[in-house]
């Protein structure tokens, strides 16, 4: 991989960096992205058929089962070299914000501390009637568990298609984006709003945009630096070159 020589000292002297991550960062840990086909009996469904409030209303058991499997899978896998490199980057940058669309918690497992979860986290559930969020609950096979306070169904604490993002998280992400010197967009297709708008907001407010992805994305024509390849390979190399 060729790292443009001016980028190394620039990154080293950047006090404020934001990294936006997507499903591509967890792909090398063995978690599927939205584009990878689902396995087995799930192959007949599209994520859009399962990750919506309407789907939960219609078939709560099916949606619960889908998330129960994803939770199990996320608990079995390990952070990869990309997650670890981002945690390392945070140790060198005075103001580092990791904004993630992932719901698997792997950034935290890798040691990242300042993590903004835009789409929630599958390890938590919340009452579908709004009583609150629970991180511990009893998972009963094939059944959506109920809220200890009101008896309504519990649901994963994630943002489904058509739902609003958690306001505090979005505000924190926007604030960090507006004030950063460098903005990384890593392993995200840039199709899911409003997260997809953050890189362009960073650019408008003067940040240098860096993208890491195995494929070109709608964002690619707007970035200053594009590294094509796997996050688990590019990130460690970049971190080593700049702060190693
Ligand atoms: P996406 O699936 O739409 O896009 C993934 C992107 O990653 C693609 O552009 C792909 O080219 C790229 N990619 C794949 N492997 C890569 C690798 N090894 N290194 C670098 N790039 C790689 O995912 P998204 O943009 O995050 O948005 C879709 C939604 O999916 C989000 O809302 C997110 O909450 C949800 N989601 C989360 C997880 C997770 O938590 N692990 C998994 C699937 C989907
Ligand atoms: Zn309740």
Short mmCIF file of C-alpha atoms and ligand atoms in Angstrom, two decimals:
data_model
loop_
_atom_site.label_atom_id
_atom_site.label_comp_id
_atom_site.label_asym_id
_atom_site.label_seq_id
_atom_site.Cartn_x
_atom_site.Cartn_y
_atom_site.Cartn_z
CA UNK A 1 0.00 0.00 0.00
CA UNK A 2 1.24 3.45 -0.95
CA UNK A 3 0.69 6.11 1.73
CA UNK A 4 1.09 9.62 0.27
CA UNK A 5 4.07 11.13 2.07
CA UNK A 6 2.33 14.38 3.07
CA UNK A 7 -0.46 12.46 4.81
CA UNK A 8 1.80 10.94 7.47
CA UNK A 9 2.95 14.18 9.21
CA UNK A 10 -0.49 15.67 8.67
CA UNK A 11 -2.21 12.84 10.54
CA UNK A 12 0.46 12.89 13.24
CA UNK A 13 -0.21 16.56 13.94
CA UNK A 14 -4.01 16.34 13.76
CA UNK A 15 -5.48 16.88 17.18
CA UNK A 16 -9.06 16.11 16.21
CA UNK A 17 -9.98 13.01 14.26
CA UNK A 18 -13.34 11.34 13.67
CA UNK A 19 -13.68 7.81 12.31
CA UNK A 20 -17.04 6.66 11.00
CA UNK A 21 -17.28 2.89 10.71
CA UNK A 22 -19.75 0.49 9.13
CA UNK A 23 -20.39 -3.19 8.73
CA UNK A 24 -17.26 -3.60 6.56
CA UNK A 25 -15.05 -3.14 9.64
CA UNK A 26 -16.62 -6.19 11.30
CA UNK A 27 -16.60 -8.28 8.11
CA UNK A 28 -13.11 -9.66 8.84
CA UNK A 29 -14.34 -10.77 12.27
CA UNK A 30 -16.84 -12.98 10.46
CA UNK A 31 -19.96 -10.84 10.76
CA UNK A 32 -21.86 -10.36 7.55
CA UNK A 33 -22.47 -6.93 6.06
CA UNK A 34 -25.82 -5.94 4.65
CA UNK A 35 -24.73 -6.97 1.18
CA UNK A 36 -23.57 -10.48 2.07
CA UNK A 37 -26.40 -13.00 1.64
CA UNK A 38 -27.94 -14.45 4.77
CA UNK A 39 -27.45 -18.12 5.53
CA UNK A 40 -29.75 -21.10 5.78
CA UNK A 41 -33.37 -20.47 6.52
CA UNK A 42 -32.67 -16.74 6.76
CA UNK A 43 -31.73 -16.62 3.06
CA UNK A 44 -35.38 -16.03 2.15
CA UNK A 45 -35.47 -12.73 4.07
CA UNK A 46 -33.97 -9.36 3.32
CA UNK A 47 -32.68 -7.32 6.30
CA UNK A 48 -35.36 -4.78 5.40
CA UNK A 49 -37.98 -7.48 6.11
CA UNK A 50 -36.69 -8.05 9.64
CA UNK A 51 -35.21 -4.78 10.83
CA UNK A 52 -38.32 -2.60 10.84
CA UNK A 53 -40.93 -1.67 13.45
CA UNK A 54 -43.58 -3.10 11.09
CA UNK A 55 -41.85 -6.49 10.98
CA UNK A 56 -41.69 -6.54 14.78
CA UNK A 57 -45.36 -5.65 14.99
CA UNK A 58 -46.26 -8.39 12.52
CA UNK A 59 -43.91 -11.21 13.56
CA UNK A 60 -42.14 -10.35 16.84
CA UNK A 61 -40.93 -13.93 17.36
CA UNK A 62 -39.24 -14.01 13.95
CA UNK A 63 -37.54 -10.65 14.52
CA UNK A 64 -36.50 -11.69 18.04
CA UNK A 65 -35.03 -14.94 16.72
CA UNK A 66 -33.09 -13.04 14.03
CA UNK A 67 -31.52 -10.79 16.67
CA UNK A 68 -30.97 -13.63 19.13
CA UNK A 69 -28.83 -15.35 16.48
CA UNK A 70 -26.94 -12.17 15.66
CA UNK A 71 -26.30 -11.60 19.37
CA UNK A 72 -24.99 -15.12 19.74
CA UNK A 73 -22.75 -14.70 16.71
CA UNK A 74 -21.45 -11.29 17.84
CA UNK A 75 -20.62 -12.83 21.22
CA UNK A 76 -18.60 -15.58 19.57
CA UNK A 77 -16.38 -13.44 17.35
CA UNK A 78 -13.34 -11.34 18.19
CA UNK A 79 -12.35 -7.82 17.20
CA UNK A 80 -10.01 -7.86 14.20
CA UNK A 81 -6.83 -5.93 13.34
CA UNK A 82 -8.92 -3.00 12.05
CA UNK A 83 -10.79 -2.58 15.35
CA UNK A 84 -7.49 -2.84 17.24
CA UNK A 85 -5.78 -0.25 15.01
CA UNK A 86 -8.62 2.22 15.66
CA UNK A 87 -8.25 1.70 19.42
CA UNK A 88 -4.52 2.35 18.99
CA UNK A 89 -5.18 5.50 16.96
CA UNK A 90 -7.34 6.85 19.80
CA UNK A 91 -4.37 6.58 22.20
CA UNK A 92 -2.32 8.93 20.01
CA UNK A 93 -4.91 11.54 19.07
CA UNK A 94 -5.92 14.10 21.73
CA UNK A 95 -9.55 14.31 20.55
CA UNK A 96 -10.63 11.13 18.85
CA UNK A 97 -14.26 10.18 18.27
CA UNK A 98 -15.29 6.84 16.88
CA UNK A 99 -18.75 7.05 15.36
CA UNK A 100 -20.08 3.63 14.46
CA UNK A 101 -23.11 2.28 12.66
CA UNK A 102 -22.25 -1.19 13.95
CA UNK A 103 -24.34 -2.69 16.70
CA UNK A 104 -21.96 -5.53 17.61
CA UNK A 105 -19.89 -3.83 20.34
CA UNK A 106 -16.59 -4.99 18.79
CA UNK A 107 -15.00 -1.52 18.94
CA UNK A 108 -15.43 -1.48 22.72
CA UNK A 109 -14.07 -5.04 22.98
CA UNK A 110 -11.01 -3.86 21.04
CA UNK A 111 -10.40 -1.08 23.60
CA UNK A 112 -11.94 1.96 21.92
CA UNK A 113 -13.31 4.31 24.57
CA UNK A 114 -14.91 7.33 22.96
CA UNK A 115 -17.45 5.39 20.91
CA UNK A 116 -20.70 6.89 19.64
CA UNK A 117 -23.16 4.17 18.67
CA UNK A 118 -25.50 5.70 16.10
CA UNK A 119 -27.60 2.58 15.59
CA UNK A 120 -27.67 1.14 19.10
CA UNK A 121 -26.26 -2.16 20.34
CA UNK A 122 -27.70 -5.66 20.02
CA UNK A 123 -26.54 -6.66 23.47
CA UNK A 124 -29.13 -4.33 25.00
CA UNK A 125 -32.89 -4.51 24.76
CA UNK A 126 -35.54 -1.92 25.46
CA UNK A 127 -39.25 -1.93 26.20
CA UNK A 128 -41.24 -1.47 23.00
CA UNK A 129 -43.55 0.85 24.98
CA UNK A 130 -40.67 3.03 26.17
CA UNK A 131 -40.18 2.07 29.85
CA UNK A 132 -36.41 1.99 29.43
CA UNK A 133 -33.34 0.10 28.34
CA UNK A 134 -32.16 -3.16 29.86
CA UNK A 135 -28.74 -4.74 29.46
CA UNK A 136 -29.67 -7.90 31.30
CA UNK A 137 -32.76 -9.88 30.63
CA UNK A 138 -33.83 -13.44 30.33
CA UNK A 139 -33.67 -14.72 26.79
CA UNK A 140 -36.28 -17.40 26.22
CA UNK A 141 -35.82 -19.45 23.08
CA UNK A 142 -38.25 -18.64 20.29
CA UNK A 143 -40.06 -16.01 22.31
CA UNK A 144 -39.81 -12.27 22.59
CA UNK A 145 -39.33 -11.60 26.34
CA UNK A 146 -41.52 -9.07 28.08
CA UNK A 147 -40.80 -5.84 29.95
CA UNK A 148 -40.49 -6.38 33.72
CA UNK A 149 -42.21 -3.02 34.29
CA UNK A 150 -45.22 -3.09 31.95
CA UNK A 151 -45.39 -6.52 30.31
CA UNK A 152 -45.02 -5.18 26.75
CA UNK A 153 -42.61 -6.95 24.44
CA UNK A 154 -38.93 -6.19 24.77
CA UNK A 155 -37.09 -5.37 21.54
CA UNK A 156 -33.43 -4.98 20.61
CA UNK A 157 -32.01 -1.54 21.41
CA UNK A 158 -31.13 -0.90 17.79
CA UNK A 159 -32.32 1.60 15.22
CA UNK A 160 -34.56 -0.03 12.64
CA UNK A 161 -35.23 1.18 9.11
CA UNK A 162 -37.54 4.17 9.27
CA UNK A 163 -36.71 5.00 12.91
CA UNK A 164 -35.04 8.09 14.32
CA UNK A 165 -31.46 7.90 15.57
CA UNK A 166 -30.80 8.47 19.28
CA UNK A 167 -30.67 12.27 19.55
CA UNK A 168 -27.73 12.60 21.95
CA UNK A 169 -25.53 10.27 19.93
CA UNK A 170 -26.34 12.03 16.68
CA UNK A 171 -25.66 15.45 18.24
CA UNK A 172 -22.30 14.26 19.60
CA UNK A 173 -21.38 12.81 16.20
CA UNK A 174 -22.34 16.02 14.38
CA UNK A 175 -20.41 18.20 16.84
CA UNK A 176 -17.26 16.07 16.52
CA UNK A 177 -17.64 16.01 12.75
CA UNK A 178 -17.93 19.80 12.49
CA UNK A 179 -14.73 20.38 14.45
CA UNK A 180 -12.42 17.64 13.24
CA UNK A 181 -9.34 18.08 11.07
CA UNK A 182 -9.53 14.59 9.58
CA UNK A 183 -12.57 12.42 8.96
CA UNK A 184 -12.22 8.72 8.15
CA UNK A 185 -15.05 6.78 6.50
CA UNK A 186 -14.28 3.09 6.90
CA UNK A 187 -16.17 0.02 5.67
CA UNK A 188 -19.46 1.78 5.12
CA UNK A 189 -21.45 1.85 1.91
CA UNK A 190 -22.57 5.41 2.63
CA UNK A 191 -26.17 4.64 1.77
CA UNK A 192 -27.84 4.74 5.18
CA UNK A 193 -28.85 8.23 6.30
CA UNK A 194 -28.18 10.34 8.29
CA UNK A 195 -24.79 8.69 8.98
CA UNK A 196 -23.96 8.97 5.28
CA UNK A 197 -24.21 12.77 5.49
CA UNK A 198 -21.45 13.08 8.11
CA UNK A 199 -18.44 12.80 5.74
CA UNK A 200 -19.78 15.59 3.54
CA UNK A 201 -20.50 17.74 6.59
CA UNK A 202 -16.87 17.22 7.65
CA UNK A 203 -15.69 18.27 4.23
CA UNK A 204 -17.88 21.38 4.25
CA UNK A 205 -16.36 22.44 7.54
CA UNK A 206 -12.83 21.98 6.23
CA UNK A 207 -11.77 18.48 7.24
CA UNK A 208 -9.61 16.22 5.12
CA UNK A 209 -11.62 13.15 4.08
CA UNK A 210 -10.04 9.71 4.04
CA UNK A 211 -11.93 6.62 2.91
CA UNK A 212 -11.04 2.96 3.41
CA UNK A 213 -13.20 0.40 1.61
CA UNK A 214 -12.81 -2.73 -0.46
CA UNK A 215 -15.05 -1.11 -3.09
CA UNK A 216 -15.70 2.35 -4.47
CA UNK A 217 -18.74 4.02 -2.87
CA UNK A 218 -20.91 7.07 -3.65
CA UNK A 219 -18.57 9.00 -1.32
CA UNK A 220 -15.36 8.05 -3.14
CA UNK A 221 -15.41 10.90 -5.73
CA UNK A 222 -15.57 13.43 -2.86
CA UNK A 223 -12.71 12.15 -0.69
CA UNK A 224 -9.15 13.47 -0.52
CA UNK A 225 -7.58 10.06 0.00
CA UNK A 226 -9.03 6.67 -0.90
CA UNK A 227 -7.42 3.44 0.23
CA UNK A 228 -8.93 0.46 -1.51
CA UNK A 229 -8.65 -2.71 0.55
CA UNK A 230 -9.58 -4.39 3.77
CA UNK A 231 -9.84 -2.28 6.90
CA UNK A 232 -8.00 -5.00 8.83
CA UNK A 233 -5.00 -4.60 6.55
CA UNK A 234 -4.97 -0.87 5.70
CA UNK A 235 -5.62 0.51 9.20
CA UNK A 236 -2.75 -1.28 10.99
CA UNK A 237 -0.36 -0.21 8.26
CA UNK A 238 -1.52 3.39 8.42
CA UNK A 239 -1.33 3.52 12.23
CA UNK A 240 2.16 2.00 12.15
CA UNK A 241 3.36 4.49 9.51
CA UNK A 242 2.00 7.51 11.38
CA UNK A 243 2.35 6.70 15.09
CA UNK A 244 4.47 3.53 15.13
P1 LIG B 1 -23.14 -2.00 4.41
O1 LIG B 1 -23.29 -3.47 4.58
O2 LIG B 1 -24.16 -1.25 3.65
O3 LIG B 1 -21.73 -1.70 3.70
C1 LIG B 1 -20.54 -2.35 4.06
C2 LIG B 1 -19.39 -1.67 3.32
O4 LIG B 1 -18.18 -2.24 3.77
C3 LIG B 1 -19.44 -1.83 1.80
O5 LIG B 1 -19.20 -0.59 1.20
C4 LIG B 1 -18.30 -2.81 1.51
O6 LIG B 1 -17.69 -2.56 0.26
C5 LIG B 1 -17.35 -2.52 2.65
N1 LIG B 1 -16.49 -3.64 3.08
C6 LIG B 1 -16.78 -4.96 3.14
N2 LIG B 1 -15.76 -5.64 3.68
C7 LIG B 1 -14.81 -4.72 4.00
C8 LIG B 1 -13.52 -4.82 4.61
N3 LIG B 1 -13.01 -5.99 5.02
N4 LIG B 1 -12.81 -3.66 4.78
C9 LIG B 1 -13.31 -2.47 4.37
N5 LIG B 1 -14.52 -2.33 3.79
C10 LIG B 1 -15.26 -3.45 3.61
O7 LIG B 1 -22.97 -1.45 5.89
P2 LIG B 1 -23.14 -0.01 6.52
O8 LIG B 1 -22.64 1.03 5.59
O9 LIG B 1 -22.57 -0.12 7.88
O10 LIG B 1 -24.70 0.29 6.66
C11 LIG B 1 -25.74 -0.63 6.76
C12 LIG B 1 -26.42 -0.82 8.10
O11 LIG B 1 -26.10 -2.13 8.49
C13 LIG B 1 -26.03 -0.01 9.29
O12 LIG B 1 -27.16 0.66 9.71
C14 LIG B 1 -25.62 -1.01 10.39
O13 LIG B 1 -26.27 -0.69 11.60
C15 LIG B 1 -26.11 -2.32 9.90
N6 LIG B 1 -25.28 -3.52 10.11
C16 LIG B 1 -24.43 -3.66 11.19
C17 LIG B 1 -23.63 -4.81 11.31
C18 LIG B 1 -22.69 -4.96 12.51
O14 LIG B 1 -22.94 -4.37 13.56
N7 LIG B 1 -21.61 -5.74 12.40
C19 LIG B 1 -23.68 -5.81 10.35
C20 LIG B 1 -24.56 -5.63 9.24
C21 LIG B 1 -25.35 -4.48 9.15
ZN1 LIG B 2 -42.34 -1.52 29.53
#
